[in-house]
């Protein structure tokens, strides 16, 4: 049955120029390159400088995605931005990106699902497109987690980084089978009982401050693999596909050990797994589009490839989406 699909027309990303190595963090907190690499796989991360904010990173990534798609902001009618580190409580970062692109039409809003934000945003934009409410959507993941870290807490400050990535989705007709290009399925989950395991200890409606990220890392690790693999299996089931058919697995880049354990449990060969956590750290909602863009630009992800994205984040939230590129 012919159906509308949200097809990826282009992608782009942006990283702040300042790169911070593990060695540099050794001068800040009681940590070591060896500990960080062994526990997480992270070697370096980018940190936003003065004058850079989540929206400026998002605008740069959005411009790159538009250029890659051969489009301008005039061609877009929806901007969805996934972020937990907005420039301001309001207006949304999406409207700031919209304005930065010189776009005065359509609709723009943020989606907040912490590290799962990009998967949520893709799912939401896909629904707008398939419902005929938007023809082309710019889906952005942009974060400046460096601004909500407690830089004296070695258990969290070594894990995160800043950056942004974006994709342009476009309505195209498909046959309604898994051979179609576009978003084939997305499954979203959340369970608010786990709030205390990963949260920010402030906010406009409680402390009237921004607060800092707090995490029970070992607990997050304990839940992560099971949640991720369950939701990826649900996407395989919904699309009648299997791990063998995947071209690429592009997980949220939180920790190399979680990624490896998830891929192994799902039976996905390690050479199909895209890894950027070593050089980007955990950039929350930006990590998947940053990794996608890296793998497209280095020639790994090509038109027609079957790509699974997945993430888990604070809430907990978790989700996965299967995209034929
Ligand atoms: N450098 C050196 N030592 C450290 C550091 C550090 N940066 N951080 C913690 N330690 C110490 C701890 O104090 C502890 O010392 P102790 O034994 O003397 O008490 C020891 O290292 C072990 O600490 P654990 O927390 O048990 O270490 P673990 O092996 O669990 O690794 C880590 C910690 C890397 C955080 C791991 O649990 C993890 O990756 N968890 C998942 C976190 C994650 O992915 N979060 C992102 C989710 S996405 C989102 O929504 C933001």
CSV table of C-alpha atoms and ligand atoms in Angstrom, one decimal:
chain,number,residue,atom,x,y,z
A,1,UNK,CA,0.0,0.0,0.0
A,2,UNK,CA,1.5,3.3,-1.0
A,3,UNK,CA,2.3,5.5,1.9
A,4,UNK,CA,4.1,8.7,2.8
A,5,UNK,CA,7.6,8.3,4.2
A,6,UNK,CA,10.0,10.8,5.9
A,7,UNK,CA,13.1,10.4,3.9
A,8,UNK,CA,16.5,11.8,5.0
A,9,UNK,CA,17.5,14.4,2.4
A,10,UNK,CA,20.6,15.7,4.1
A,11,UNK,CA,22.5,15.9,7.3
A,12,UNK,CA,25.1,18.2,9.0
A,13,UNK,CA,26.8,18.8,12.3
A,14,UNK,CA,28.8,21.3,14.3
A,15,UNK,CA,31.3,20.9,17.1
A,16,UNK,CA,32.7,23.9,19.1
A,17,UNK,CA,36.4,24.3,18.1
A,18,UNK,CA,37.7,23.9,21.7
A,19,UNK,CA,38.6,20.2,22.3
A,20,UNK,CA,39.4,19.1,25.8
A,21,UNK,CA,41.4,15.9,26.3
A,22,UNK,CA,41.3,13.6,29.3
A,23,UNK,CA,44.8,14.8,30.2
A,24,UNK,CA,43.4,18.4,30.6
A,25,UNK,CA,40.7,17.1,33.0
A,26,UNK,CA,43.5,15.5,35.1
A,27,UNK,CA,44.4,19.1,36.1
A,28,UNK,CA,40.8,19.8,37.1
A,29,UNK,CA,39.6,16.8,39.2
A,30,UNK,CA,41.2,13.7,40.6
A,31,UNK,CA,40.9,11.5,37.6
A,32,UNK,CA,43.2,9.8,34.9
A,33,UNK,CA,43.1,9.3,31.2
A,34,UNK,CA,43.4,5.5,31.9
A,35,UNK,CA,40.3,5.5,34.2
A,36,UNK,CA,38.2,7.5,31.7
A,37,UNK,CA,39.2,5.4,28.7
A,38,UNK,CA,38.8,2.1,30.4
A,39,UNK,CA,35.4,2.8,31.9
A,40,UNK,CA,33.9,4.8,29.1
A,41,UNK,CA,36.0,4.8,25.9
A,42,UNK,CA,36.1,8.6,26.0
A,43,UNK,CA,39.4,10.3,25.0
A,44,UNK,CA,38.3,13.9,24.3
A,45,UNK,CA,35.2,16.1,24.1
A,46,UNK,CA,34.4,19.5,22.6
A,47,UNK,CA,33.4,22.3,24.9
A,48,UNK,CA,31.4,25.5,23.9
A,49,UNK,CA,33.3,28.7,24.2
A,50,UNK,CA,32.2,32.2,25.2
A,51,UNK,CA,29.5,33.4,22.8
A,52,UNK,CA,28.5,29.8,21.9
A,53,UNK,CA,25.2,28.5,23.1
A,54,UNK,CA,23.0,25.5,22.3
A,55,UNK,CA,21.1,27.6,19.6
A,56,UNK,CA,24.3,28.8,17.9
A,57,UNK,CA,25.6,25.2,17.7
A,58,UNK,CA,22.1,24.2,16.4
A,59,UNK,CA,22.0,26.9,13.8
A,60,UNK,CA,25.5,25.9,12.5
A,61,UNK,CA,24.4,22.2,12.3
A,62,UNK,CA,21.1,23.2,10.6
A,63,UNK,CA,22.9,25.3,8.0
A,64,UNK,CA,25.2,22.4,7.2
A,65,UNK,CA,22.2,20.0,6.9
A,66,UNK,CA,20.4,22.4,4.6
A,67,UNK,CA,23.5,22.8,2.4
A,68,UNK,CA,23.9,19.0,2.3
A,69,UNK,CA,20.3,18.7,1.2
A,70,UNK,CA,20.6,21.4,-1.4
A,71,UNK,CA,17.8,23.4,0.3
A,72,UNK,CA,17.3,26.7,2.0
A,73,UNK,CA,15.2,27.6,5.1
A,74,UNK,CA,12.4,28.6,2.7
A,75,UNK,CA,12.0,25.0,1.8
A,76,UNK,CA,11.4,23.9,5.5
A,77,UNK,CA,8.1,24.1,7.2
A,78,UNK,CA,8.9,22.5,10.6
A,79,UNK,CA,11.8,22.8,13.0
A,80,UNK,CA,12.0,20.3,15.9
A,81,UNK,CA,14.9,20.7,18.3
A,82,UNK,CA,15.9,18.1,20.9
A,83,UNK,CA,17.7,19.6,23.8
A,84,UNK,CA,17.9,19.6,27.6
A,85,UNK,CA,20.2,22.6,27.7
A,86,UNK,CA,18.1,25.4,26.1
A,87,UNK,CA,19.6,28.9,25.9
A,88,UNK,CA,16.7,30.1,28.0
A,89,UNK,CA,13.8,28.6,29.8
A,90,UNK,CA,11.8,30.1,27.0
A,91,UNK,CA,11.5,30.8,24.1
A,92,UNK,CA,12.4,27.4,22.7
A,93,UNK,CA,15.8,26.7,21.2
A,94,UNK,CA,13.9,25.6,18.0
A,95,UNK,CA,12.4,29.1,17.5
A,96,UNK,CA,15.9,30.6,18.1
A,97,UNK,CA,17.3,28.3,15.4
A,98,UNK,CA,14.3,29.2,13.2
A,99,UNK,CA,15.1,32.9,13.6
A,100,UNK,CA,18.9,32.3,13.1
A,101,UNK,CA,18.1,30.7,9.8
A,102,UNK,CA,16.0,33.7,8.7
A,103,UNK,CA,12.9,31.5,8.6
A,104,UNK,CA,9.6,33.3,9.4
A,105,UNK,CA,7.1,30.7,8.5
A,106,UNK,CA,6.1,27.2,9.6
A,107,UNK,CA,6.3,26.0,13.2
A,108,UNK,CA,9.2,25.3,15.6
A,109,UNK,CA,9.3,23.6,19.0
A,110,UNK,CA,11.6,21.8,21.4
A,111,UNK,CA,11.4,18.1,22.4
A,112,UNK,CA,12.9,17.2,25.8
A,113,UNK,CA,13.7,13.6,26.4
A,114,UNK,CA,17.4,14.1,27.5
A,115,UNK,CA,19.7,11.7,25.7
A,116,UNK,CA,16.7,10.1,23.9
A,117,UNK,CA,15.7,13.5,22.6
A,118,UNK,CA,16.8,13.0,19.0
A,119,UNK,CA,14.9,9.7,18.7
A,120,UNK,CA,11.8,11.4,20.1
A,121,UNK,CA,12.3,14.3,17.7
A,122,UNK,CA,12.6,12.1,14.7
A,123,UNK,CA,9.5,10.2,15.7
A,124,UNK,CA,7.5,13.4,16.2
A,125,UNK,CA,8.7,15.0,12.9
A,126,UNK,CA,7.9,11.7,11.1
A,127,UNK,CA,4.4,11.8,12.4
A,128,UNK,CA,3.9,15.5,11.2
A,129,UNK,CA,5.2,14.5,7.7
A,130,UNK,CA,3.1,11.3,7.4
A,131,UNK,CA,0.0,13.2,8.6
A,132,UNK,CA,0.6,15.7,5.8
A,133,UNK,CA,1.1,18.5,8.3
A,134,UNK,CA,4.7,19.2,7.1
A,135,UNK,CA,6.5,18.6,3.9
A,136,UNK,CA,10.1,19.1,5.0
A,137,UNK,CA,11.3,19.1,8.6
A,138,UNK,CA,14.6,20.1,10.1
A,139,UNK,CA,15.3,17.8,13.1
A,140,UNK,CA,18.1,19.1,15.3
A,141,UNK,CA,19.8,17.7,18.4
A,142,UNK,CA,21.9,20.4,20.1
A,143,UNK,CA,23.4,20.5,23.6
A,144,UNK,CA,25.8,22.4,25.9
A,145,UNK,CA,26.0,19.9,28.7
A,146,UNK,CA,29.2,21.6,29.9
A,147,UNK,CA,26.9,24.4,31.3
A,148,UNK,CA,25.0,22.0,33.6
A,149,UNK,CA,28.0,20.0,34.8
A,150,UNK,CA,29.4,20.2,38.3
A,151,UNK,CA,33.0,20.7,37.3
A,152,UNK,CA,34.1,19.5,40.8
A,153,UNK,CA,32.3,16.2,40.5
A,154,UNK,CA,34.7,13.7,38.8
A,155,UNK,CA,31.9,11.1,38.5
A,156,UNK,CA,30.1,13.2,35.9
A,157,UNK,CA,32.2,16.0,34.5
A,158,UNK,CA,34.5,13.7,32.5
A,159,UNK,CA,31.6,12.1,30.6
A,160,UNK,CA,29.9,14.9,28.7
A,161,UNK,CA,30.6,17.2,25.8
A,162,UNK,CA,28.9,19.9,23.6
A,163,UNK,CA,27.8,19.8,20.0
A,164,UNK,CA,24.9,19.7,17.5
A,165,UNK,CA,23.7,17.6,14.6
A,166,UNK,CA,20.7,17.9,12.2
A,167,UNK,CA,18.9,16.1,9.5
A,168,UNK,CA,16.4,17.2,6.9
A,169,UNK,CA,13.4,14.9,6.5
A,170,UNK,CA,11.3,15.2,3.3
A,171,UNK,CA,7.9,13.7,2.5
A,172,UNK,CA,8.2,11.1,-0.3
A,173,UNK,CA,5.9,8.3,-1.4
A,174,UNK,CA,6.9,4.7,-0.6
A,175,UNK,CA,5.4,1.3,-1.1
A,176,UNK,CA,4.7,0.7,2.6
A,177,UNK,CA,7.4,-2.0,2.8
A,178,UNK,CA,10.7,-2.1,4.6
A,179,UNK,CA,12.4,-1.6,1.3
A,180,UNK,CA,11.2,2.0,1.3
A,181,UNK,CA,13.6,4.8,2.0
A,182,UNK,CA,12.8,6.9,5.1
A,183,UNK,CA,11.8,6.4,8.7
A,184,UNK,CA,10.4,2.8,8.8
A,185,UNK,CA,9.4,2.7,12.4
A,186,UNK,CA,10.1,4.4,15.7
A,187,UNK,CA,9.3,3.2,19.3
A,188,UNK,CA,9.4,5.5,22.3
A,189,UNK,CA,9.3,4.5,26.0
A,190,UNK,CA,9.6,6.2,29.3
A,191,UNK,CA,9.3,5.4,33.0
A,192,UNK,CA,9.4,8.3,35.4
A,193,UNK,CA,10.0,6.1,38.5
A,194,UNK,CA,13.7,6.3,37.6
A,195,UNK,CA,14.0,10.1,38.0
A,196,UNK,CA,16.5,10.0,40.8
A,197,UNK,CA,19.0,8.0,38.8
A,198,UNK,CA,19.8,10.7,36.3
A,199,UNK,CA,18.5,14.3,36.8
A,200,UNK,CA,19.3,17.9,37.2
A,201,UNK,CA,19.0,19.3,40.7
A,202,UNK,CA,17.4,22.6,39.8
A,203,UNK,CA,14.9,24.2,37.5
A,204,UNK,CA,12.8,27.3,37.1
A,205,UNK,CA,9.8,25.8,38.9
A,206,UNK,CA,11.6,24.4,41.8
A,207,UNK,CA,14.9,26.0,42.8
A,208,UNK,CA,14.7,28.9,40.3
A,209,UNK,CA,18.2,28.0,39.3
A,210,UNK,CA,19.6,25.9,36.4
A,211,UNK,CA,21.0,23.2,38.7
A,212,UNK,CA,23.6,20.5,38.0
A,213,UNK,CA,23.5,17.1,36.5
A,214,UNK,CA,23.5,14.3,39.0
A,215,UNK,CA,23.8,10.6,38.1
A,216,UNK,CA,24.0,7.2,39.7
A,217,UNK,CA,26.2,6.0,36.9
A,218,UNK,CA,26.3,2.3,38.0
A,219,UNK,CA,22.5,2.2,38.2
A,220,UNK,CA,22.1,3.8,34.8
A,221,UNK,CA,24.5,1.2,33.4
A,222,UNK,CA,22.5,-1.6,35.0
A,223,UNK,CA,19.3,-0.6,33.3
A,224,UNK,CA,20.6,0.7,30.0
A,225,UNK,CA,21.4,-2.5,28.1
A,226,UNK,CA,18.1,-4.2,28.8
A,227,UNK,CA,16.0,-1.1,27.9
A,228,UNK,CA,17.9,-0.4,24.7
A,229,UNK,CA,17.8,-4.0,23.4
A,230,UNK,CA,14.1,-4.4,24.2
A,231,UNK,CA,13.1,-1.3,22.3
A,232,UNK,CA,15.4,-2.2,19.3
A,233,UNK,CA,13.8,-5.6,19.2
A,234,UNK,CA,10.4,-3.9,19.1
A,235,UNK,CA,11.4,-1.9,16.1
A,236,UNK,CA,12.7,-5.1,14.4
A,237,UNK,CA,9.4,-6.8,15.0
A,238,UNK,CA,7.3,-3.8,13.8
A,239,UNK,CA,9.3,-3.7,10.5
A,240,UNK,CA,9.8,-7.4,10.0
A,241,UNK,CA,13.5,-6.9,9.9
A,242,UNK,CA,16.4,-8.4,11.8
A,243,UNK,CA,19.9,-7.6,13.1
A,244,UNK,CA,21.5,-9.4,10.1
A,245,UNK,CA,19.8,-6.9,7.7
A,246,UNK,CA,21.2,-3.8,9.4
A,247,UNK,CA,23.8,-1.8,7.5
A,248,UNK,CA,24.7,0.4,10.5
A,249,UNK,CA,23.9,0.6,14.2
A,250,UNK,CA,24.2,4.2,15.4
A,251,UNK,CA,23.5,4.3,19.1
A,252,UNK,CA,23.5,7.2,21.5
A,253,UNK,CA,27.1,7.7,22.5
A,254,UNK,CA,27.2,7.6,26.3
A,255,UNK,CA,29.7,4.9,27.0
A,256,UNK,CA,31.5,2.4,24.8
A,257,UNK,CA,30.9,-0.5,27.2
A,258,UNK,CA,27.1,0.1,27.0
A,259,UNK,CA,27.3,0.3,23.2
A,260,UNK,CA,29.3,-2.9,22.9
A,261,UNK,CA,27.1,-4.8,25.4
A,262,UNK,CA,24.0,-3.7,23.5
A,263,UNK,CA,25.3,-4.6,20.1
A,264,UNK,CA,26.5,-8.0,21.4
A,265,UNK,CA,23.1,-8.8,23.0
A,266,UNK,CA,21.3,-7.8,19.7
A,267,UNK,CA,23.7,-9.9,17.6
A,268,UNK,CA,24.9,-6.9,15.7
A,269,UNK,CA,28.5,-7.2,14.4
A,270,UNK,CA,30.9,-4.8,15.9
A,271,UNK,CA,32.1,-3.5,12.5
A,272,UNK,CA,28.5,-2.2,11.9
A,273,UNK,CA,28.6,0.0,15.0
A,274,UNK,CA,29.3,3.7,14.6
A,275,UNK,CA,31.4,5.0,17.5
A,276,UNK,CA,32.1,8.7,18.1
A,277,UNK,CA,32.1,8.7,22.0
A,278,UNK,CA,35.9,8.5,21.9
A,279,UNK,CA,36.2,12.0,20.5
A,280,UNK,CA,32.9,13.6,21.3
A,281,UNK,CA,32.0,12.2,24.8
A,282,UNK,CA,28.3,12.1,25.6
A,283,UNK,CA,26.6,15.0,23.9
A,284,UNK,CA,23.1,13.8,24.9
A,285,UNK,CA,20.5,14.6,22.2
A,286,UNK,CA,23.3,15.7,19.8
A,287,UNK,CA,25.2,12.4,19.9
A,288,UNK,CA,23.2,10.4,17.3
A,289,UNK,CA,23.0,13.1,14.6
A,290,UNK,CA,26.7,13.9,15.2
A,291,UNK,CA,27.5,10.2,14.7
A,292,UNK,CA,25.2,9.9,11.7
A,293,UNK,CA,26.9,12.9,10.0
A,294,UNK,CA,30.3,11.5,10.7
A,295,UNK,CA,29.4,8.2,9.2
A,296,UNK,CA,27.8,9.8,6.1
A,297,UNK,CA,30.7,12.2,5.5
A,298,UNK,CA,33.3,9.4,5.8
A,299,UNK,CA,31.4,7.3,3.3
A,300,UNK,CA,30.2,4.6,5.6
A,301,UNK,CA,26.4,5.4,5.5
A,302,UNK,CA,25.1,5.5,2.0
A,303,UNK,CA,21.7,5.9,0.3
A,304,UNK,CA,19.6,2.7,0.7
A,305,UNK,CA,21.5,1.6,3.9
A,306,UNK,CA,19.4,0.3,6.8
A,307,UNK,CA,20.3,2.3,9.9
A,308,UNK,CA,19.1,1.7,13.5
A,309,UNK,CA,19.4,4.6,16.0
A,310,UNK,CA,18.7,4.1,19.7
A,311,UNK,CA,19.1,5.9,23.0
A,312,UNK,CA,18.5,5.9,26.7
A,313,UNK,CA,18.4,9.0,28.8
A,314,UNK,CA,17.1,10.7,32.0
A,315,UNK,CA,13.6,10.0,33.0
A,316,UNK,CA,14.2,7.2,32.1
A,317,UNK,CA,13.4,7.7,28.5
A,318,UNK,CA,14.5,5.3,25.8
A,319,UNK,CA,13.7,4.6,22.2
A,320,UNK,CA,14.8,3.4,18.8
A,321,UNK,CA,14.1,4.2,15.1
A,322,UNK,CA,14.9,2.3,11.9
A,323,UNK,CA,15.7,4.5,8.9
A,324,UNK,CA,16.5,3.4,5.4
A,325,UNK,CA,18.9,6.1,4.4
B,1,LIG,N1,38.2,9.2,37.8
B,1,LIG,C1,38.7,8.4,38.6
B,1,LIG,N2,37.9,7.7,39.5
B,1,LIG,C2,36.6,7.9,39.4
B,1,LIG,C3,36.0,8.8,38.5
B,1,LIG,C4,36.8,9.5,37.7
B,1,LIG,N3,36.4,10.4,36.8
B,1,LIG,N4,34.6,8.7,38.7
B,1,LIG,C5,34.4,7.8,39.7
B,1,LIG,N5,35.6,7.3,40.1
B,1,LIG,C6,35.8,6.3,41.2
B,1,LIG,C7,34.6,6.2,42.1
B,1,LIG,O1,34.7,7.2,43.1
B,1,LIG,C8,34.8,4.8,42.6
B,1,LIG,O2,35.8,4.9,43.6
B,1,LIG,P1,35.6,4.0,45.0
B,1,LIG,O3,35.6,2.6,44.5
B,1,LIG,O4,36.8,4.4,45.7
B,1,LIG,O5,34.3,4.5,45.6
B,1,LIG,C9,35.3,4.0,41.5
B,1,LIG,O6,35.8,5.0,40.6
B,1,LIG,C10,34.3,3.2,40.7
B,1,LIG,O7,33.1,4.0,40.5
B,1,LIG,P2,31.8,3.5,39.8
B,1,LIG,O8,30.8,4.5,39.7
B,1,LIG,O9,31.4,2.2,40.4
B,1,LIG,O10,32.4,3.1,38.4
B,1,LIG,P3,31.8,2.4,37.1
B,1,LIG,O11,32.7,1.3,36.7
B,1,LIG,O12,30.3,2.1,37.3
B,1,LIG,O13,31.9,3.5,36.0
B,1,LIG,C11,30.6,5.1,34.9
B,1,LIG,C12,31.3,4.8,36.2
B,1,LIG,C13,31.6,5.3,33.8
B,1,LIG,C14,29.8,6.4,35.1
B,1,LIG,C15,29.6,4.0,34.5
B,1,LIG,O14,28.8,3.6,35.6
B,1,LIG,C16,28.7,4.4,33.4
B,1,LIG,O15,29.1,4.6,32.3
B,1,LIG,N6,27.4,4.4,33.6
B,1,LIG,C17,26.4,4.8,32.7
B,1,LIG,C18,26.4,6.3,32.6
B,1,LIG,C19,25.7,6.8,31.4
B,1,LIG,O16,25.9,6.3,30.4
B,1,LIG,N7,25.1,8.0,31.6
B,1,LIG,C20,24.5,8.6,30.5
B,1,LIG,C21,23.1,8.3,30.3
B,1,LIG,S1,22.4,9.3,29.1
B,1,LIG,C22,21.8,10.7,29.7
B,1,LIG,O17,20.5,10.8,29.7
B,1,LIG,C23,22.6,11.8,30.2
